[in-house]
Short mmCIF file of the C-alpha atoms (twelve columns), coordinates in Angstrom:
data_MODEL
# 
_entry.id   MODEL 
# 
loop_
_atom_site.group_PDB 
_atom_site.id 
_atom_site.type_symbol 
_atom_site.label_atom_id 
_atom_site.label_alt_id 
_atom_site.label_comp_id 
_atom_site.label_asym_id 
_atom_site.label_seq_id 
_atom_site.Cartn_x 
_atom_site.Cartn_y 
_atom_site.Cartn_z 
_atom_site.pdbx_PDB_model_num 
ATOM 1   C CA . GLY A 1   136.754 136.353 125.822 1 
ATOM 2   C CA . GLU A 2   138.103 135.293 122.549 1 
ATOM 3   C CA . GLY A 3   141.636 136.364 121.828 1 
ATOM 4   C CA . GLY A 4   143.345 137.315 118.454 1 
ATOM 5   C CA . GLU A 5   142.076 136.299 115.135 1 
ATOM 6   C CA . GLY A 6   142.025 132.587 115.830 1 
ATOM 7   C CA . GLY A 7   140.390 133.029 119.143 1 
ATOM 8   C CA . GLU A 8   138.926 130.115 120.972 1 
ATOM 9   C CA . GLY A 9   138.175 128.390 117.651 1 
ATOM 10  C CA . GLY A 10  141.774 127.359 117.095 1 
ATOM 11  C CA . GLU A 11  142.988 123.842 117.651 1 
ATOM 12  C CA . GLY A 12  145.362 122.713 120.399 1 
ATOM 13  C CA . GLY A 13  148.487 120.549 120.444 1 
ATOM 14  C CA . GLU A 14  148.719 117.073 119.056 1 
ATOM 15  C CA . GLY A 15  146.310 114.301 120.202 1 
ATOM 16  C CA . ASP A 16  146.697 112.167 123.136 1 
ATOM 17  C CA . GLY A 17  146.570 108.685 121.780 1 
ATOM 18  C CA . GLY A 18  143.980 106.248 122.604 1 
ATOM 19  C CA . GLU A 19  142.364 103.428 120.752 1 
ATOM 20  C CA . GLY A 20  139.273 103.442 118.477 1 
ATOM 21  C CA . ASP A 21  137.905 106.238 116.335 1 
ATOM 22  C CA . GLY A 22  134.704 108.063 116.511 1 
ATOM 23  C CA . SER A 23  133.796 107.494 113.026 1 
ATOM 24  C CA . ASP A 24  130.200 107.524 111.929 1 
ATOM 25  C CA . GLY A 25  129.957 103.952 111.025 1 
ATOM 26  C CA . ASP A 26  127.299 102.438 113.278 1 
ATOM 27  C CA . GLY A 27  124.604 105.168 113.446 1 
ATOM 28  C CA . GLY A 28  124.671 105.085 117.358 1 
ATOM 29  C CA . ALA A 29  124.122 108.226 119.570 1 
ATOM 30  C CA . GLY A 30  126.327 110.939 118.333 1 
ATOM 31  C CA . SER A 31  126.412 109.956 114.804 1 
ATOM 32  C CA . ASN A 32  125.022 111.922 111.863 1 
ATOM 33  C CA . ALA A 33  122.230 109.443 111.813 1 
ATOM 34  C CA . ASN A 34  121.333 109.847 115.396 1 
ATOM 35  C CA . PRO A 35  122.719 113.179 116.780 1 
ATOM 36  C CA . ALA A 36  123.319 113.457 120.488 1 
ATOM 37  C CA . THR A 37  121.427 115.798 122.613 1 
ATOM 38  C CA . SER A 38  123.780 115.563 125.501 1 
ATOM 39  C CA . ALA A 39  127.349 114.280 126.168 1 
ATOM 40  C CA . SER A 40  129.778 113.855 128.903 1 
ATOM 41  C CA . ALA A 41  133.552 113.214 128.908 1 
ATOM 42  C CA . SER A 42  135.589 110.990 131.336 1 
ATOM 43  C CA . GLY A 43  139.196 110.223 130.674 1 
ATOM 44  C CA . THR A 44  139.473 109.522 126.947 1 
ATOM 45  C CA . THR A 45  135.762 108.321 126.517 1 
ATOM 46  C CA . VAL A 46  132.730 110.558 125.619 1 
ATOM 47  C CA . THR A 47  129.271 109.160 126.315 1 
ATOM 48  C CA . TYR A 48  126.738 110.481 123.939 1 
ATOM 49  C CA . THR A 49  122.901 110.423 124.625 1 
ATOM 50  C CA . ALA A 50  120.442 110.823 121.793 1 
ATOM 51  C CA . ALA A 51  116.950 112.074 121.936 1 
ATOM 52  C CA . ASP A 52  115.667 108.448 121.711 1 
ATOM 53  C CA . GLY A 53  117.451 107.728 124.914 1 
ATOM 54  C CA . SER A 54  120.095 105.505 123.343 1 
ATOM 55  C CA . THR A 55  123.629 106.018 124.417 1 
ATOM 56  C CA . GLN A 56  127.174 105.368 122.802 1 
ATOM 57  C CA . GLU A 57  130.587 105.511 124.302 1 
ATOM 58  C CA . VAL A 58  133.338 106.741 121.936 1 
ATOM 59  C CA . SER A 59  136.982 106.544 122.788 1 
ATOM 60  C CA . GLY A 60  140.223 107.635 121.001 1 
ATOM 61  C CA . THR A 61  141.634 111.060 120.008 1 
ATOM 62  C CA . HIS A 62  139.778 114.400 120.435 1 
ATOM 63  C CA . PRO A 63  138.818 114.798 116.795 1 
ATOM 64  C CA . ASN A 64  137.170 111.330 116.751 1 
ATOM 65  C CA . ARG A 65  135.596 111.030 120.271 1 
ATOM 66  C CA . ASP A 66  134.370 114.642 120.334 1 
ATOM 67  C CA . ASN A 67  132.831 114.785 116.841 1 
ATOM 68  C CA . ASN A 68  135.342 117.584 116.429 1 
ATOM 69  C CA . PRO A 69  137.373 116.969 113.317 1 
ATOM 70  C CA . LEU A 70  139.480 119.940 113.669 1 
ATOM 71  C CA . ASP A 71  139.910 120.295 117.449 1 
ATOM 72  C CA . ILE A 72  137.962 123.392 118.114 1 
ATOM 73  C CA . ARG A 73  138.547 124.570 121.738 1 
ATOM 74  C CA . SER A 74  135.658 124.844 124.245 1 
ATOM 75  C CA . GLY A 75  134.378 128.304 124.644 1 
ATOM 76  C CA . SER A 76  131.965 130.945 123.487 1 
ATOM 77  C CA . PHE A 77  132.628 130.314 119.833 1 
ATOM 78  C CA . ALA A 78  132.016 126.582 120.145 1 
ATOM 79  C CA . ASP A 79  128.985 127.289 122.330 1 
ATOM 80  C CA . ASP A 80  127.469 129.519 119.745 1 
ATOM 81  C CA . HIS A 81  127.961 126.778 117.144 1 
ATOM 82  C CA . GLY A 82  126.333 123.900 119.107 1 
ATOM 83  C CA . SER A 83  128.913 122.536 121.535 1 
ATOM 84  C CA . LEU A 84  127.378 120.104 123.972 1 
ATOM 85  C CA . GLY A 85  130.242 120.174 126.419 1 
ATOM 86  C CA . ASN A 86  134.057 120.224 127.128 1 
ATOM 87  C CA . ASP A 87  136.517 117.363 126.912 1 
ATOM 88  C CA . ARG A 88  139.726 118.641 128.609 1 
ATOM 89  C CA . GLY A 89  139.512 121.830 126.768 1 
ATOM 90  C CA . PHE A 90  137.994 120.727 123.562 1 
ATOM 91  C CA . ALA A 91  134.266 121.152 122.386 1 
ATOM 92  C CA . ILE A 92  132.098 118.157 121.974 1 
ATOM 93  C CA . PHE A 93  129.496 118.325 119.133 1 
ATOM 94  C CA . SER A 94  126.244 116.383 118.592 1 
ATOM 95  C CA . ASN A 95  127.656 114.527 115.567 1 
ATOM 96  C CA . PRO A 96  130.597 114.788 113.067 1 
ATOM 97  C CA . GLN A 97  128.546 117.121 110.741 1 
ATOM 98  C CA . ALA A 98  127.977 119.759 113.555 1 
ATOM 99  C CA . GLY A 99  131.800 119.638 114.220 1 
ATOM 100 C CA . LEU A 100 132.587 120.206 110.487 1 
ATOM 101 C CA . ASP A 101 129.979 122.968 110.260 1 
ATOM 102 C CA . ALA A 102 131.552 124.797 113.260 1 
ATOM 103 C CA . ALA A 103 135.006 124.428 111.552 1 
ATOM 104 C CA . VAL A 104 133.590 126.050 108.490 1 
ATOM 105 C CA . ALA A 105 132.124 128.880 110.461 1 
ATOM 106 C CA . ASN A 106 135.496 129.592 112.066 1 
ATOM 107 C CA . MET A 107 137.253 129.507 108.759 1 
ATOM 108 C CA . ASN A 108 134.731 131.973 107.556 1 
ATOM 109 C CA . ARG A 109 135.333 134.148 110.556 1 
ATOM 110 C CA . ILE A 110 139.179 133.956 109.934 1 
ATOM 111 C CA . ASN A 111 138.469 134.897 106.445 1 
ATOM 112 C CA . ASP A 112 136.131 137.746 107.481 1 
ATOM 113 C CA . ASN A 113 138.787 139.089 109.967 1 
ATOM 114 C CA . ASN A 114 141.055 139.281 106.999 1 
ATOM 115 C CA . ASP A 115 138.936 141.497 104.927 1 
ATOM 116 C CA . GLY A 116 137.618 138.357 103.096 1 
ATOM 117 C CA . THR A 117 140.967 137.720 101.390 1 
ATOM 118 C CA . ALA A 118 142.481 134.987 103.779 1 
ATOM 119 C CA . THR A 119 144.822 132.620 102.087 1 
ATOM 120 C CA . LEU A 120 144.793 128.811 103.131 1 
ATOM 121 C CA . SER A 121 148.248 129.609 104.550 1 
ATOM 122 C CA . GLN A 122 146.807 132.393 106.685 1 
ATOM 123 C CA . ILE A 123 143.881 130.222 107.851 1 
ATOM 124 C CA . ILE A 124 146.239 127.425 108.837 1 
ATOM 125 C CA . SER A 125 148.628 129.731 110.625 1 
ATOM 126 C CA . THR A 126 145.758 131.402 112.537 1 
ATOM 127 C CA . TRP A 127 144.111 128.299 113.435 1 
ATOM 128 C CA . SER A 128 147.268 126.241 114.161 1 
ATOM 129 C CA . PRO A 129 149.803 128.762 115.318 1 
ATOM 130 C CA . PRO A 130 153.593 128.024 115.148 1 
ATOM 131 C CA . SER A 131 153.745 128.302 118.978 1 
ATOM 132 C CA . GLU A 132 151.725 125.336 119.264 1 
ATOM 133 C CA . ASN A 133 152.086 123.277 116.063 1 
ATOM 134 C CA . PRO A 134 154.408 122.471 113.186 1 
ATOM 135 C CA . THR A 135 152.521 125.061 111.033 1 
ATOM 136 C CA . SER A 136 154.816 125.045 108.004 1 
ATOM 137 C CA . GLU A 137 154.532 121.213 107.532 1 
ATOM 138 C CA . MET A 138 150.733 121.569 108.179 1 
ATOM 139 C CA . ILE A 139 150.338 124.071 105.390 1 
ATOM 140 C CA . THR A 140 152.163 121.847 103.018 1 
ATOM 141 C CA . THR A 141 150.355 118.723 104.078 1 
ATOM 142 C CA . ILE A 142 146.763 120.097 104.109 1 
ATOM 143 C CA . THR A 143 146.958 121.936 100.950 1 
ATOM 144 C CA . THR A 144 148.635 119.195 99.046  1 
ATOM 145 C CA . ASN A 145 146.182 116.582 100.302 1 
ATOM 146 C CA . SER A 146 143.281 118.806 99.302  1 
ATOM 147 C CA . GLY A 147 144.644 119.596 95.845  1 
ATOM 148 C CA . LEU A 148 144.993 123.363 96.583  1 
ATOM 149 C CA . ASN A 149 147.662 125.968 96.955  1 
ATOM 150 C CA . PRO A 150 148.690 127.708 100.148 1 
ATOM 151 C CA . SER A 151 148.217 131.031 98.345  1 
ATOM 152 C CA . ASP A 152 144.522 130.139 97.273  1 
ATOM 153 C CA . GLN A 153 142.016 132.434 98.970  1 
ATOM 154 C CA . TRP A 154 139.415 130.748 101.112 1 
ATOM 155 C CA . GLY A 155 136.629 133.105 99.843  1 
ATOM 156 C CA . SER A 156 137.456 132.241 96.080  1 
ATOM 157 C CA . LEU A 157 137.204 128.420 96.576  1 
ATOM 158 C CA . THR A 158 134.175 126.439 95.374  1 
ATOM 159 C CA . SER A 159 132.265 124.572 97.984  1 
ATOM 160 C CA . ALA A 160 133.701 121.357 96.758  1 
ATOM 161 C CA . GLN A 161 137.273 122.856 97.254  1 
ATOM 162 C CA . GLN A 162 136.379 124.036 100.800 1 
ATOM 163 C CA . ASN A 163 134.960 120.767 101.583 1 
ATOM 164 C CA . ALA A 164 138.332 119.107 100.392 1 
ATOM 165 C CA . PHE A 165 140.288 121.630 102.561 1 
ATOM 166 C CA . VAL A 166 138.391 121.081 105.626 1 
ATOM 167 C CA . THR A 167 138.371 117.333 105.194 1 
ATOM 168 C CA . ALA A 168 142.241 117.253 104.629 1 
ATOM 169 C CA . TYR A 169 142.699 119.591 107.666 1 
ATOM 170 C CA . GLY A 170 140.590 117.155 109.770 1 
ATOM 171 C CA . HIS A 171 142.693 114.150 108.698 1 
ATOM 172 C CA . ARG A 172 145.783 115.996 109.486 1 
ATOM 173 C CA . GLU A 173 144.401 116.396 112.954 1 
ATOM 174 C CA . GLY A 174 143.815 112.708 113.257 1 
ATOM 175 C CA . TRP A 175 140.094 112.584 112.271 1 
ATOM 176 C CA . HIS A 176 139.099 109.245 110.555 1 
ATOM 177 C CA . GLY A 177 135.937 110.383 109.067 1 
ATOM 178 C CA . ASN A 178 134.937 110.722 105.439 1 
ATOM 179 C CA . GLN A 179 134.197 113.877 103.556 1 
ATOM 180 C CA . LEU A 180 130.719 115.240 104.412 1 
ATOM 181 C CA . THR A 181 128.553 118.020 103.132 1 
ATOM 182 C CA . LEU A 182 130.006 120.804 105.184 1 
ATOM 183 C CA . TRP A 183 127.399 123.389 105.110 1 
ATOM 184 C CA . ARG A 184 124.361 124.927 103.533 1 
ATOM 185 C CA . GLY A 185 125.228 128.612 103.430 1 
ATOM 186 C CA . ARG A 186 127.240 131.018 101.459 1 
ATOM 187 C CA . GLU A 187 126.172 129.593 98.212  1 
ATOM 188 C CA . ARG A 188 128.118 130.628 95.103  1 
# 
């Protein structure tokens, strides 16, 4: 089962190198334009298959090859949010948008576990605990790059601010994608 506030939704240690990036540039299988219906991992390559039968191989770090910008771990949380499979402990999503949507769902879950008052510092500390990550540096980098403050509360941010935060977090994890529309719920 899921443990602690971060549960399985948290991220792991730093990336494992590799060339290329899983950016959404060409519209192949596993892209936002052509979401995958299945995926399989071998080494540092994920092969995506779309509904039209087309395939695409993506190599590189987990955030890019797994369509998982914030390194969500495999498990029940990821499965409940559309994971197609497991790449050495990390969830594989159908396209980058699905990975970002799962990240927002996990941030909402962390916020809910903190009675709706989680600060950005608390979210980062829960998702990327000091036992596995340089959490203090991450808090500074992610909040600075998103134009926000560590003491800002997740639930008080506008959707644009939440988008900026998640994009900055993904970039800190090594994701090479661009800011996308993160979700269509919790309108303000």
